[in-house]
Coordinates of C-alpha atoms and ligand atoms in Angstrom, one line a residue:
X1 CA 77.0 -72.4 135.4
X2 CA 76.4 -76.1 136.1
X3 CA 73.3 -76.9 134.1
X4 CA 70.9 -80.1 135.2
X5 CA 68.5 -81.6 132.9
X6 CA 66.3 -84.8 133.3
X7 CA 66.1 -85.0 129.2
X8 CA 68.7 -88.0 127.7
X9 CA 71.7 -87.2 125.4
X10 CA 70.0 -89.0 123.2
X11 CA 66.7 -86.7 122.7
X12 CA 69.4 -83.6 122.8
X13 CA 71.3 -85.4 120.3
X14 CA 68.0 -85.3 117.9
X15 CA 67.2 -82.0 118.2
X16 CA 70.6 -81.1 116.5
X17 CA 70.3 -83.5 114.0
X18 CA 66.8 -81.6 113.1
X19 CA 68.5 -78.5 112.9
X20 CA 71.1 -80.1 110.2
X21 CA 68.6 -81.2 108.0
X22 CA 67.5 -77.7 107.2
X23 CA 68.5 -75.9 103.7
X24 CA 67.4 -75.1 100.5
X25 CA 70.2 -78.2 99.2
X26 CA 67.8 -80.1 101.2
X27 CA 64.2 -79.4 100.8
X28 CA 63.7 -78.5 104.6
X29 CA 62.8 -74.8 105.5
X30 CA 65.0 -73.7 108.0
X31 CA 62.2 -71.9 109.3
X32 CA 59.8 -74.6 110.0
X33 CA 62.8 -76.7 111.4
X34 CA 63.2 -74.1 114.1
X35 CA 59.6 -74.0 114.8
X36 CA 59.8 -77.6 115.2
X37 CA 62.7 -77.6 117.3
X38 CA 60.9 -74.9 119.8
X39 CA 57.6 -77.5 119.6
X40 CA 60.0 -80.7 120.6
X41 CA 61.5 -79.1 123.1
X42 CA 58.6 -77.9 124.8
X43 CA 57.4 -81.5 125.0
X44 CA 60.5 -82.4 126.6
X45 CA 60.8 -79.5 129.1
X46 CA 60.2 -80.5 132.8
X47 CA 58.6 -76.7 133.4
X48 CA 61.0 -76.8 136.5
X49 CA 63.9 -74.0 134.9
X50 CA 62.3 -70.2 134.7
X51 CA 64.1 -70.5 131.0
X52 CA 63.0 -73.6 129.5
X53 CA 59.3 -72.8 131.0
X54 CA 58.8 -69.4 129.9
X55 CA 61.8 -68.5 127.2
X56 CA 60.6 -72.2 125.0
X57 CA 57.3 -70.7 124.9
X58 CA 57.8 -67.4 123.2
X59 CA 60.5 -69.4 120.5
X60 CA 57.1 -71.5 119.9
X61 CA 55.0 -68.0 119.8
X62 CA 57.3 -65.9 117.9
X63 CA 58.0 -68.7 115.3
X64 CA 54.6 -70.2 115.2
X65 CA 53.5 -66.4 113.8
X66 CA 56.5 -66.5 111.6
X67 CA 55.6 -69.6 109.7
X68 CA 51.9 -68.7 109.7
X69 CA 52.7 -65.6 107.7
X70 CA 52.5 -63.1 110.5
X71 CA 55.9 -62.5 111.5
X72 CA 57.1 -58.8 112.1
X73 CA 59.9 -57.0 111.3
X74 CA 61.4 -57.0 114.7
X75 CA 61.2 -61.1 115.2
X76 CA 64.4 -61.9 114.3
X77 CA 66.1 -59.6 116.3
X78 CA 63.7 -60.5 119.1
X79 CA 64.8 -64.3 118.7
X80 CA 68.3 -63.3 118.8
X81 CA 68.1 -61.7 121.6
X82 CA 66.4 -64.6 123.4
X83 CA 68.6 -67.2 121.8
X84 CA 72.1 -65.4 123.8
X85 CA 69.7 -64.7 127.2
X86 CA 68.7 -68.1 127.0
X87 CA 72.3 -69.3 126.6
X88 CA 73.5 -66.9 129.3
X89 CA 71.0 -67.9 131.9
X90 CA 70.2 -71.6 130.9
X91 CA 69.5 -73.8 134.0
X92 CA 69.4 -76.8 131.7
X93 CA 70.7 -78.4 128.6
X94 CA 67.3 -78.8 127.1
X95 CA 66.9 -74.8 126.6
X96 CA 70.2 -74.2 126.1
X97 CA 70.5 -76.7 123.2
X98 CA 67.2 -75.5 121.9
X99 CA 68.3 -71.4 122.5
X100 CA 71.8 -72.8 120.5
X101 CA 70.4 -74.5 117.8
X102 CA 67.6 -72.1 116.9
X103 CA 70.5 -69.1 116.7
X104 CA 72.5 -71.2 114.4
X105 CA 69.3 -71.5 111.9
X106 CA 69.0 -67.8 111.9
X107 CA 72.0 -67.2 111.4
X108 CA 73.0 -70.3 108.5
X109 CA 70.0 -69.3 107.2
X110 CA 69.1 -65.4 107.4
X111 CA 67.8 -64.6 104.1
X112 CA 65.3 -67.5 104.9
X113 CA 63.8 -65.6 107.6
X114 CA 63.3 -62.7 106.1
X115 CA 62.0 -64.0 103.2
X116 CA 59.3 -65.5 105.5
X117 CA 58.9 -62.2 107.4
X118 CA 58.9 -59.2 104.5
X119 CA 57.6 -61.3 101.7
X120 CA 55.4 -63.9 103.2
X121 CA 57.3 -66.1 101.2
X122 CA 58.7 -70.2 102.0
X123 CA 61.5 -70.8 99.2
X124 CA 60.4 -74.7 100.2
X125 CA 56.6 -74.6 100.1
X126 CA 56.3 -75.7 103.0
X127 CA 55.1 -72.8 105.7
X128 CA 51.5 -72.5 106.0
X129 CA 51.0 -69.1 105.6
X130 CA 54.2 -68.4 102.8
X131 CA 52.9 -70.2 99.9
X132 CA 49.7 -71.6 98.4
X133 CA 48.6 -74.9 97.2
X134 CA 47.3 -75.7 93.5
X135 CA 45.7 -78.5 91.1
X136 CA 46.6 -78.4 87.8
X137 CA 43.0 -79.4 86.5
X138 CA 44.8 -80.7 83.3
X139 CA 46.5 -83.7 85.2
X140 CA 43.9 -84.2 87.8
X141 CA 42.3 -87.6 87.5
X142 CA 39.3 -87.1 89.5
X143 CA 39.9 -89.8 92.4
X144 CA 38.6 -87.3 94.8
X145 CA 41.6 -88.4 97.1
X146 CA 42.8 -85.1 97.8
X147 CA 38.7 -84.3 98.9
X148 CA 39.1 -87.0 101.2
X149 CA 42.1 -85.5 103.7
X150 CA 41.3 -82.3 103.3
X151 CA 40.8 -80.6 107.1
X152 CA 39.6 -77.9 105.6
X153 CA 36.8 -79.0 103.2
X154 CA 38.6 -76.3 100.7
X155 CA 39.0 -78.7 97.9
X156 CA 35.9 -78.9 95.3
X157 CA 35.0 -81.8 92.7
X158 CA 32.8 -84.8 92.5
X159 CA 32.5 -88.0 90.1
X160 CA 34.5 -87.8 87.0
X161 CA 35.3 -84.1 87.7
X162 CA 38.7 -82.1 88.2
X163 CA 38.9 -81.3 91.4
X164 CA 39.9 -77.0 92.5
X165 CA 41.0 -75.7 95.6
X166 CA 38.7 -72.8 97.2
X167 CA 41.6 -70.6 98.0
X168 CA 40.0 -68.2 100.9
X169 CA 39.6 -71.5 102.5
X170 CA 43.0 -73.5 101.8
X171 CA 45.6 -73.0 105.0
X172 CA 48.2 -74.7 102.8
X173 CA 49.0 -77.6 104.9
X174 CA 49.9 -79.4 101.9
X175 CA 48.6 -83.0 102.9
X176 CA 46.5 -83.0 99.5
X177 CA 49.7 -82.9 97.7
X178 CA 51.0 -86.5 99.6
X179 CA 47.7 -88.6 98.2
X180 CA 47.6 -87.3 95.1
X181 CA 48.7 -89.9 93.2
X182 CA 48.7 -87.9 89.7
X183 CA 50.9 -85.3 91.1
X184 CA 48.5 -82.9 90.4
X185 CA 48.5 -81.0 93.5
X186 CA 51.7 -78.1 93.7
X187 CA 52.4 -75.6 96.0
X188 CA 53.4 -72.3 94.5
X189 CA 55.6 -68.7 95.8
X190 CA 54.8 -65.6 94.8
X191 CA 54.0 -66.5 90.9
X192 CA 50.7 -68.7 91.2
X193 CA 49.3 -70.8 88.3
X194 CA 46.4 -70.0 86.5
X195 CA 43.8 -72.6 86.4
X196 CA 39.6 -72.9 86.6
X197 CA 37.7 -71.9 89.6
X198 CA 34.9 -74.8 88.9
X199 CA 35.3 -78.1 88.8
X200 CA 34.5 -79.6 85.2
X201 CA 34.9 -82.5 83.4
X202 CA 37.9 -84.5 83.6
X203 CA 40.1 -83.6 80.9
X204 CA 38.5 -80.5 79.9
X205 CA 40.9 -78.6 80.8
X206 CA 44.3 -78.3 79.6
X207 CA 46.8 -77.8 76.6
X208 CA 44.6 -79.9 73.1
X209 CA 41.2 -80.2 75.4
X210 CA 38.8 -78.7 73.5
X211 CA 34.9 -77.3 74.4
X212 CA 34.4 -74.9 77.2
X213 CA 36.9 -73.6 79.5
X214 CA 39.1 -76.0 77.3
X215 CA 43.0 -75.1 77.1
X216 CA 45.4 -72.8 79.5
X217 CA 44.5 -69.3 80.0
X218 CA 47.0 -66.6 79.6
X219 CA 48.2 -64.0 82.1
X220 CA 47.3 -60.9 81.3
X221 CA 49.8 -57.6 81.1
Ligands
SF4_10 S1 44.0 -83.6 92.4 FE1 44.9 -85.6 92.6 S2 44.0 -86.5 94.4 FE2 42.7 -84.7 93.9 S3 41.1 -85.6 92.6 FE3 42.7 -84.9 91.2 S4 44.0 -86.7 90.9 FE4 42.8 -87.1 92.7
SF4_11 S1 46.7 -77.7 101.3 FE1 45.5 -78.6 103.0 S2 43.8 -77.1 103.3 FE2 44.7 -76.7 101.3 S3 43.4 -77.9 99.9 FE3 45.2 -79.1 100.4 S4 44.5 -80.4 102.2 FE4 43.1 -78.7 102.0

């Protein structure tokens, strides 16, 4: 099938380059790359081709709950299945670069995707809904930068205090983590560090700080 696309070489030539980036090697979630793939090209689409209107759009729905933490067990072989009747039917390079591109990263990359689907889990730290964001009150300096960016208002502390993320309000989107210059802030899988749920005095906490709610608190069992 002839395929006609208003969208340059040059933007098609970008989306693959995305797509290489992703691995563990690399630091990029294969995941994320693909939701970001289905998000560029969706800017890009024309709307004109029944494919690169409607099949985009559930690549951007399915992995959108994916990354969030809500994917399903069906989801992959949902966006397999889209990915070849995309290919099939593509009236345009746009979807079908997108369709190939996103099938490659499933495939390169399957244990990934499940990992994101049955444990809610983002080997890269990246996915909102597959890992959580901590301070470690012992290196926190209390410049309240992290306060500052936070969209959530989830991050507690004040004037010469450690700062602590409110967890039930924290959506992981891990732009504390880029202004903290201490590198206090860390993201964390399945294992999550233990640390106060109050802000305190700076330096309080940690390995030698002595007083109240002083040194690191073991796991129990
Ligand atoms: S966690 Fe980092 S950015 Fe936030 S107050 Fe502490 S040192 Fe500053
Ligand atoms: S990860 Fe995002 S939402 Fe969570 S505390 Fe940091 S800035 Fe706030």
């Amino acid at each position: 099938m002839e395929r006609i696309c208003s969208v340059t070489d040059e933007a098609l030539k970008d989306l693959i380059e995305l797509a290489k980036k992703a691995g563990s090697d690399t630091g990029v979630c294969p995941v994320e790359t693909a939701f970001l793939i289905a998000e560029e090209s969706i800017k890009m689409s024309c709307g004109k081709g029944v494919m690169c209107r409607d099949g985009l759009r559930q690549f951007y729905l399915i992995l959108e709950d994916i990354t969030n933490g809500r994917g399903k067990n069906e989801d992959i072989e949902l966006l397999l299945e889209l990915c070849s009747i995309i290919k099939e039917c593509a009236d345009c390079d746009l979807s079908y670069t997108c369709a190939s591109e996103i099938e490659k990263l499933i495939n390169d990359h399957m244990e990934d995707f499940e990992l994101h689907i049955k444990r809610k889990s983002c080997k890269n730290l990246i996915c909102p809904g597959c890992h959580t964001v901590h301070i470690d009150a012992s290196k926190c300096t209390g410049s309240g930068e992290c306060i500052k960016v936070c969209p959530a208002d989830a991050i507690k502390g004040g004037a010469g205090l450690f700062s602590v993320i409110v967890q039930s309000k924290c959506t992981a989107c891990n732009k504390c983590i880029e202004v903290c210059g201490a590198g206090a802030i860390k993201g964390a899988g399945a294992v999550k560090p233990q640390g106060p749920t109050e802000p305190a005095a700076v330096g309080s906490w940690g390995a030698g700080a002595g007083g109240e709610g002083g040194g690191r608190r073991r796991r129990r069992g």
